[in-house]
Amino acid sequence: MSDRTIGGLAVDMKISLGNIIVIGTLLVTIVGGWATLKNQTEQNTVDIAKATTRIERLETGSGDMKDRLTRMEVTLQNLAVQVDRVVRAVERPGADRP
């Protein structure tokens, strides 16, 4: 009386060595897949942290570069004003010319 009918199918309720091997294989596959997924997730977390740190450094560097370029622009504008003054002084009529 080890046979049962489930959904119109005859099912043998005995567990054979083949059933145990299949169950063991499934368990090993599930555990292995879980471990692989966990390791990949941890590695992705580390990679994201590294990328975030790199992006923050680049943003800080570009901000510093922008400040430097602004200071250089101001310096060049000041030099242009001084050069214009010198040119006007040299070209002024009545300047010391022979």
mmCIF file of N, CA and C in Angstrom:
data_model
loop_
_atom_site.group_PDB
_atom_site.id
_atom_site.type_symbol
_atom_site.label_atom_id
_atom_site.label_comp_id
_atom_site.label_asym_id
_atom_site.label_seq_id
_atom_site.Cartn_x
_atom_site.Cartn_y
_atom_site.Cartn_z
ATOM 1 N N MET A 1 0.831 -1.179 0.000
ATOM 2 C CA MET A 1 0.000 0.000 0.000
ATOM 3 C C MET A 1 0.880 1.249 0.000
ATOM 4 N N SER A 2 2.050 1.158 -0.658
ATOM 5 C CA SER A 2 2.926 2.309 -0.731
ATOM 6 C C SER A 2 2.605 3.184 -1.930
ATOM 7 N N ASP A 3 1.682 2.784 -2.778
ATOM 8 C CA ASP A 3 1.288 3.604 -3.915
ATOM 9 C C ASP A 3 0.128 4.500 -3.528
ATOM 10 N N ARG A 4 0.177 5.712 -4.003
ATOM 11 C CA ARG A 4 -0.897 6.677 -3.788
ATOM 12 C C ARG A 4 -1.289 7.255 -5.122
ATOM 13 N N THR A 5 -2.471 7.782 -5.191
ATOM 14 C CA THR A 5 -2.919 8.448 -6.401
ATOM 15 C C THR A 5 -3.049 9.927 -6.096
ATOM 16 N N ILE A 6 -2.234 10.719 -6.787
ATOM 17 C CA ILE A 6 -2.257 12.167 -6.598
ATOM 18 C C ILE A 6 -2.522 12.788 -7.962
ATOM 19 N N GLY A 7 -3.630 13.478 -8.054
ATOM 20 C CA GLY A 7 -3.987 14.134 -9.320
ATOM 21 C C GLY A 7 -4.151 13.144 -10.445
ATOM 22 N N GLY A 8 -4.597 11.948 -10.164
ATOM 23 C CA GLY A 8 -4.807 10.944 -11.195
ATOM 24 C C GLY A 8 -3.552 10.181 -11.561
ATOM 25 N N LEU A 9 -2.439 10.443 -10.870
ATOM 26 C CA LEU A 9 -1.190 9.745 -11.150
ATOM 27 C C LEU A 9 -0.834 8.843 -9.979
ATOM 28 N N ALA A 10 -0.311 7.691 -10.291
ATOM 29 C CA ALA A 10 0.120 6.777 -9.243
ATOM 30 C C ALA A 10 1.512 7.188 -8.795
ATOM 31 N N VAL A 11 1.654 7.436 -7.491
ATOM 32 C CA VAL A 11 2.921 7.892 -6.951
ATOM 33 C C VAL A 11 3.410 6.857 -5.951
ATOM 34 N N ASP A 12 4.664 6.405 -6.160
ATOM 35 C CA ASP A 12 5.283 5.465 -5.229
ATOM 36 C C ASP A 12 5.900 6.279 -4.095
ATOM 37 N N MET A 13 5.538 6.021 -2.868
ATOM 38 C CA MET A 13 5.981 6.827 -1.743
ATOM 39 C C MET A 13 7.313 6.349 -1.163
ATOM 40 N N LYS A 14 7.989 5.428 -1.827
ATOM 41 C CA LYS A 14 9.281 4.944 -1.351
ATOM 42 C C LYS A 14 10.381 5.902 -1.823
ATOM 43 N N ILE A 15 11.417 6.087 -0.991
ATOM 44 C CA ILE A 15 12.570 6.903 -1.367
ATOM 45 C C ILE A 15 13.691 5.951 -1.757
ATOM 46 N N SER A 16 14.171 6.116 -2.987
ATOM 47 C CA SER A 16 15.237 5.253 -3.467
ATOM 48 C C SER A 16 16.568 5.999 -3.407
ATOM 49 N N LEU A 17 17.627 5.297 -3.708
ATOM 50 C CA LEU A 17 18.960 5.908 -3.737
ATOM 51 C C LEU A 17 19.014 7.009 -4.797
ATOM 52 N N GLY A 18 18.342 6.824 -5.898
ATOM 53 C CA GLY A 18 18.298 7.828 -6.959
ATOM 54 C C GLY A 18 17.640 9.114 -6.472
ATOM 55 N N ASN A 19 16.551 8.957 -5.693
ATOM 56 C CA ASN A 19 15.886 10.136 -5.132
ATOM 57 C C ASN A 19 16.819 10.886 -4.175
ATOM 58 N N ILE A 20 17.550 10.166 -3.369
ATOM 59 C CA ILE A 20 18.476 10.792 -2.415
ATOM 60 C C ILE A 20 19.591 11.522 -3.162
ATOM 61 N N ILE A 21 20.103 10.915 -4.238
ATOM 62 C CA ILE A 21 21.159 11.548 -5.032
ATOM 63 C C ILE A 21 20.633 12.838 -5.671
ATOM 64 N N VAL A 22 19.421 12.796 -6.223
ATOM 65 C CA VAL A 22 18.839 13.986 -6.845
ATOM 66 C C VAL A 22 18.624 15.084 -5.800
ATOM 67 N N ILE A 23 18.098 14.733 -4.631
ATOM 68 C CA ILE A 23 17.886 15.720 -3.566
ATOM 69 C C ILE A 23 19.216 16.315 -3.129
ATOM 70 N N GLY A 24 20.233 15.474 -2.956
ATOM 71 C CA GLY A 24 21.567 15.968 -2.575
ATOM 72 C C GLY A 24 22.149 16.890 -3.630
ATOM 73 N N THR A 25 22.009 16.525 -4.896
ATOM 74 C CA THR A 25 22.518 17.357 -5.996
ATOM 75 C C THR A 25 21.806 18.717 -6.009
ATOM 76 N N LEU A 26 20.508 18.703 -5.823
ATOM 77 C CA LEU A 26 19.761 19.964 -5.776
ATOM 78 C C LEU A 26 20.215 20.832 -4.608
ATOM 79 N N LEU A 27 20.396 20.243 -3.453
ATOM 80 C CA LEU A 27 20.842 21.008 -2.288
ATOM 81 C C LEU A 27 22.224 21.623 -2.515
ATOM 82 N N VAL A 28 23.152 20.822 -3.065
ATOM 83 C CA VAL A 28 24.499 21.330 -3.339
ATOM 84 C C VAL A 28 24.440 22.459 -4.363
ATOM 85 N N THR A 29 23.628 22.303 -5.395
ATOM 86 C CA THR A 29 23.489 23.340 -6.418
ATOM 87 C C THR A 29 22.911 24.619 -5.832
ATOM 88 N N ILE A 30 21.883 24.490 -5.008
ATOM 89 C CA ILE A 30 21.262 25.669 -4.402
ATOM 90 C C ILE A 30 22.235 26.378 -3.475
ATOM 91 N N VAL A 31 22.940 25.620 -2.630
ATOM 92 C CA VAL A 31 23.907 26.230 -1.703
ATOM 93 C C VAL A 31 25.059 26.866 -2.473
ATOM 94 N N GLY A 32 25.561 26.178 -3.505
ATOM 95 C CA GLY A 32 26.641 26.736 -4.326
ATOM 96 C C GLY A 32 26.209 28.010 -5.041
ATOM 97 N N GLY A 33 25.010 28.009 -5.582
ATOM 98 C CA GLY A 33 24.493 29.205 -6.253
ATOM 99 C C GLY A 33 24.321 30.360 -5.278
ATOM 100 N N TRP A 34 23.835 30.063 -4.091
ATOM 101 C CA TRP A 34 23.669 31.105 -3.071
ATOM 102 C C TRP A 34 25.017 31.712 -2.675
ATOM 103 N N ALA A 35 26.021 30.838 -2.475
ATOM 104 C CA ALA A 35 27.356 31.322 -2.091
ATOM 105 C C ALA A 35 27.954 32.188 -3.202
ATOM 106 N N THR A 36 27.794 31.753 -4.445
ATOM 107 C CA THR A 36 28.304 32.528 -5.573
ATOM 108 C C THR A 36 27.609 33.883 -5.663
ATOM 109 N N LEU A 37 26.299 33.888 -5.510
ATOM 110 C CA LEU A 37 25.546 35.131 -5.560
ATOM 111 C C LEU A 37 25.971 36.068 -4.433
ATOM 112 N N LYS A 38 26.176 35.513 -3.241
ATOM 113 C CA LYS A 38 26.591 36.328 -2.100
ATOM 114 C C LYS A 38 27.969 36.934 -2.341
ATOM 115 N N ASN A 39 28.904 36.134 -2.851
ATOM 116 C CA ASN A 39 30.256 36.641 -3.136
ATOM 117 C C ASN A 39 30.224 37.726 -4.207
ATOM 118 N N GLN A 40 29.433 37.516 -5.243
ATOM 119 C CA GLN A 40 29.334 38.527 -6.302
ATOM 120 C C GLN A 40 28.712 39.816 -5.770
ATOM 121 N N THR A 41 27.735 39.685 -4.893
ATOM 122 C CA THR A 41 27.100 40.866 -4.303
ATOM 123 C C THR A 41 28.095 41.631 -3.445
ATOM 124 N N GLU A 42 28.879 40.917 -2.649
ATOM 125 C CA GLU A 42 29.897 41.572 -1.825
ATOM 126 C C GLU A 42 30.942 42.264 -2.691
ATOM 127 N N GLN A 43 31.378 41.613 -3.776
ATOM 128 C CA GLN A 43 32.359 42.209 -4.670
ATOM 129 C C GLN A 43 31.785 43.449 -5.344
ATOM 130 N N ASN A 44 30.517 43.386 -5.744
ATOM 131 C CA ASN A 44 29.880 44.554 -6.354
ATOM 132 C C ASN A 44 29.795 45.703 -5.362
ATOM 133 N N THR A 45 29.544 45.396 -4.096
ATOM 134 C CA THR A 45 29.488 46.433 -3.072
ATOM 135 C C THR A 45 30.845 47.118 -2.935
ATOM 136 N N VAL A 46 31.911 46.324 -2.934
ATOM 137 C CA VAL A 46 33.262 46.883 -2.847
ATOM 138 C C VAL A 46 33.571 47.724 -4.089
ATOM 139 N N ASP A 47 33.204 47.223 -5.269
ATOM 140 C CA ASP A 47 33.454 47.966 -6.511
ATOM 141 C C ASP A 47 32.680 49.286 -6.535
ATOM 142 N N ILE A 48 31.462 49.270 -6.043
ATOM 143 C CA ILE A 48 30.664 50.505 -6.001
ATOM 144 C C ILE A 48 31.298 51.510 -5.051
ATOM 145 N N ALA A 49 31.788 51.037 -3.907
ATOM 146 C CA ALA A 49 32.443 51.943 -2.952
ATOM 147 C C ALA A 49 33.696 52.561 -3.573
ATOM 148 N N LYS A 50 34.480 51.742 -4.292
ATOM 149 C CA LYS A 50 35.680 52.265 -4.951
ATOM 150 C C LYS A 50 35.308 53.303 -6.010
ATOM 151 N N ALA A 51 34.289 53.002 -6.805
ATOM 152 C CA ALA A 51 33.867 53.929 -7.860
ATOM 153 C C ALA A 51 33.351 55.236 -7.255
ATOM 154 N N THR A 52 32.618 55.135 -6.166
ATOM 155 C CA THR A 52 32.099 56.338 -5.504
ATOM 156 C C THR A 52 33.235 57.201 -4.989
ATOM 157 N N THR A 53 34.234 56.562 -4.376
ATOM 158 C CA THR A 53 35.391 57.300 -3.876
ATOM 159 C C THR A 53 36.127 57.982 -5.017
ATOM 160 N N ARG A 54 36.296 57.274 -6.127
ATOM 161 C CA ARG A 54 36.999 57.844 -7.287
ATOM 162 C C ARG A 54 36.231 59.036 -7.856
ATOM 163 N N ILE A 55 34.927 58.894 -7.953
ATOM 164 C CA ILE A 55 34.100 59.993 -8.476
ATOM 165 C C ILE A 55 34.200 61.213 -7.569
ATOM 166 N N GLU A 56 34.158 60.983 -6.259
ATOM 167 C CA GLU A 56 34.265 62.109 -5.322
ATOM 168 C C GLU A 56 35.618 62.808 -5.465
ATOM 169 N N ARG A 57 36.699 62.016 -5.631
ATOM 170 C CA ARG A 57 38.024 62.621 -5.828
ATOM 171 C C ARG A 57 38.077 63.426 -7.110
ATOM 172 N N LEU A 58 37.500 62.889 -8.178
ATOM 173 C CA LEU A 58 37.493 63.607 -9.458
ATOM 174 C C LEU A 58 36.679 64.894 -9.365
ATOM 175 N N GLU A 59 35.548 64.845 -8.668
ATOM 176 C CA GLU A 59 34.741 66.048 -8.515
ATOM 177 C C GLU A 59 35.490 67.104 -7.707
ATOM 178 N N THR A 60 36.172 66.669 -6.656
ATOM 179 C CA THR A 60 36.958 67.607 -5.859
ATOM 180 C C THR A 60 38.080 68.199 -6.699
ATOM 181 N N GLY A 61 38.755 67.340 -7.462
ATOM 182 C CA GLY A 61 39.838 67.819 -8.330
ATOM 183 C C GLY A 61 39.354 68.783 -9.377
ATOM 184 N N SER A 62 38.184 68.508 -9.963
ATOM 185 C CA SER A 62 37.678 69.422 -10.986
ATOM 186 C C SER A 62 37.250 70.744 -10.355
ATOM 187 N N GLY A 63 36.756 70.706 -9.119
ATOM 188 C CA GLY A 63 36.422 71.950 -8.422
ATOM 189 C C GLY A 63 37.658 72.785 -8.164
ATOM 190 N N ASP A 64 38.744 72.115 -7.731
ATOM 191 C CA ASP A 64 40.010 72.823 -7.513
ATOM 192 C C ASP A 64 40.530 73.400 -8.824
ATOM 193 N N MET A 65 40.413 72.630 -9.894
ATOM 194 C CA MET A 65 40.874 73.091 -11.199
ATOM 195 C C MET A 65 40.069 74.307 -11.646
ATOM 196 N N LYS A 66 38.769 74.278 -11.390
ATOM 197 C CA LYS A 66 37.925 75.414 -11.771
ATOM 198 C C LYS A 66 38.356 76.672 -11.017
ATOM 199 N N ASP A 67 38.655 76.529 -9.727
ATOM 200 C CA ASP A 67 39.121 77.670 -8.937
ATOM 201 C C ASP A 67 40.445 78.211 -9.486
ATOM 202 N N ARG A 68 41.359 77.306 -9.816
ATOM 203 C CA ARG A 68 42.650 77.723 -10.367
ATOM 204 C C ARG A 68 42.471 78.461 -11.692
ATOM 205 N N LEU A 69 41.595 77.935 -12.555
ATOM 206 C CA LEU A 69 41.357 78.582 -13.846
ATOM 207 C C LEU A 69 40.724 79.955 -13.667
ATOM 208 N N THR A 70 39.860 80.080 -12.695
ATOM 209 C CA THR A 70 39.247 81.384 -12.422
ATOM 210 C C THR A 70 40.303 82.380 -11.972
ATOM 211 N N ARG A 71 41.204 81.956 -11.079
ATOM 212 C CA ARG A 71 42.281 82.849 -10.631
ATOM 213 C C ARG A 71 43.189 83.230 -11.786
ATOM 214 N N MET A 72 43.474 82.267 -12.678
ATOM 215 C CA MET A 72 44.321 82.569 -13.839
ATOM 216 C C MET A 72 43.627 83.569 -14.768
ATOM 217 N N GLU A 73 42.332 83.423 -14.936
ATOM 218 C CA GLU A 73 41.582 84.333 -15.789
ATOM 219 C C GLU A 73 41.624 85.759 -15.218
ATOM 220 N N VAL A 74 41.448 85.869 -13.908
ATOM 221 C CA VAL A 74 41.501 87.184 -13.270
ATOM 222 C C VAL A 74 42.891 87.786 -13.435
ATOM 223 N N THR A 75 43.928 86.975 -13.248
ATOM 224 C CA THR A 75 45.294 87.460 -13.411
ATOM 225 C C THR A 75 45.533 87.945 -14.835
ATOM 226 N N LEU A 76 45.055 87.184 -15.821
ATOM 227 C CA LEU A 76 45.213 87.588 -17.222
ATOM 228 C C LEU A 76 44.453 88.880 -17.517
ATOM 229 N N GLN A 77 43.285 89.033 -16.944
ATOM 230 C CA GLN A 77 42.538 90.274 -17.143
ATOM 231 C C GLN A 77 43.301 91.458 -16.545
ATOM 232 N N ASN A 78 43.879 91.271 -15.369
ATOM 233 C CA ASN A 78 44.669 92.339 -14.751
ATOM 234 C C ASN A 78 45.884 92.680 -15.610
ATOM 235 N N LEU A 79 46.537 91.657 -16.159
ATOM 236 C CA LEU A 79 47.678 91.899 -17.038
ATOM 237 C C LEU A 79 47.248 92.645 -18.299
ATOM 238 N N ALA A 80 46.088 92.285 -18.844
ATOM 239 C CA ALA A 80 45.592 92.963 -20.043
ATOM 240 C C ALA A 80 45.336 94.439 -19.756
ATOM 241 N N VAL A 81 44.780 94.739 -18.594
ATOM 242 C CA VAL A 81 44.540 96.132 -18.223
ATOM 243 C C VAL A 81 45.864 96.882 -18.118
ATOM 244 N N GLN A 82 46.864 96.272 -17.502
ATOM 245 C CA GLN A 82 48.169 96.917 -17.356
ATOM 246 C C GLN A 82 48.838 97.123 -18.704
ATOM 247 N N VAL A 83 48.736 96.139 -19.596
ATOM 248 C CA VAL A 83 49.321 96.277 -20.936
ATOM 249 C C VAL A 83 48.624 97.412 -21.681
ATOM 250 N N ASP A 84 47.314 97.500 -21.549
ATOM 251 C CA ASP A 84 46.579 98.598 -22.199
ATOM 252 C C ASP A 84 47.049 99.952 -21.678
ATOM 253 N N ARG A 85 47.275 100.062 -20.396
ATOM 254 C CA ARG A 85 47.781 101.317 -19.832
ATOM 255 C C ARG A 85 49.147 101.668 -20.403
ATOM 256 N N VAL A 86 50.013 100.686 -20.502
ATOM 257 C CA VAL A 86 51.351 100.926 -21.048
ATOM 258 C C VAL A 86 51.246 101.355 -22.502
ATOM 259 N N VAL A 87 50.408 100.705 -23.276
ATOM 260 C CA VAL A 87 50.248 101.044 -24.697
ATOM 261 C C VAL A 87 49.711 102.466 -24.831
ATOM 262 N N ARG A 88 48.723 102.840 -24.034
ATOM 263 C CA ARG A 88 48.175 104.196 -24.087
ATOM 264 C C ARG A 88 49.229 105.224 -23.702
ATOM 265 N N ALA A 89 50.043 104.897 -22.696
ATOM 266 C CA ALA A 89 51.093 105.837 -22.274
ATOM 267 C C ALA A 89 52.137 106.004 -23.363
ATOM 268 N N VAL A 90 52.454 104.932 -24.053
ATOM 269 C CA VAL A 90 53.459 104.999 -25.109
ATOM 270 C C VAL A 90 52.900 105.733 -26.338
ATOM 271 N N GLU A 91 51.671 105.525 -26.662
ATOM 272 C CA GLU A 91 51.077 106.120 -27.851
ATOM 273 C C GLU A 91 50.531 107.521 -27.608
ATOM 274 N N ARG A 92 50.544 108.020 -26.416
ATOM 275 C CA ARG A 92 49.992 109.333 -26.095
ATOM 276 C C ARG A 92 50.796 110.409 -26.796
ATOM 277 N N PRO A 93 50.108 111.349 -27.424
ATOM 278 C CA PRO A 93 50.831 112.432 -28.080
ATOM 279 C C PRO A 93 51.518 113.284 -27.026
ATOM 280 N N GLY A 94 52.645 113.757 -27.359
ATOM 281 C CA GLY A 94 53.417 114.598 -26.449
ATOM 282 C C GLY A 94 54.284 113.785 -25.516
ATOM 283 N N ALA A 95 54.293 112.493 -25.741
ATOM 284 C CA ALA A 95 55.168 111.673 -24.905
ATOM 285 C C ALA A 95 56.602 111.972 -25.318
ATOM 286 N N ASP A 96 57.545 111.617 -24.531
ATOM 287 C CA ASP A 96 58.941 111.909 -24.814
ATOM 288 C C ASP A 96 59.359 111.201 -26.090
ATOM 289 N N ARG A 97 59.328 111.976 -27.201
ATOM 290 C CA ARG A 97 59.784 111.431 -28.489
ATOM 291 C C ARG A 97 60.740 112.418 -29.099
ATOM 292 N N PRO A 98 61.722 111.967 -29.757
ATOM 293 C CA PRO A 98 62.684 112.910 -30.390
ATOM 294 C C PRO A 98 62.167 113.572 -31.627
#
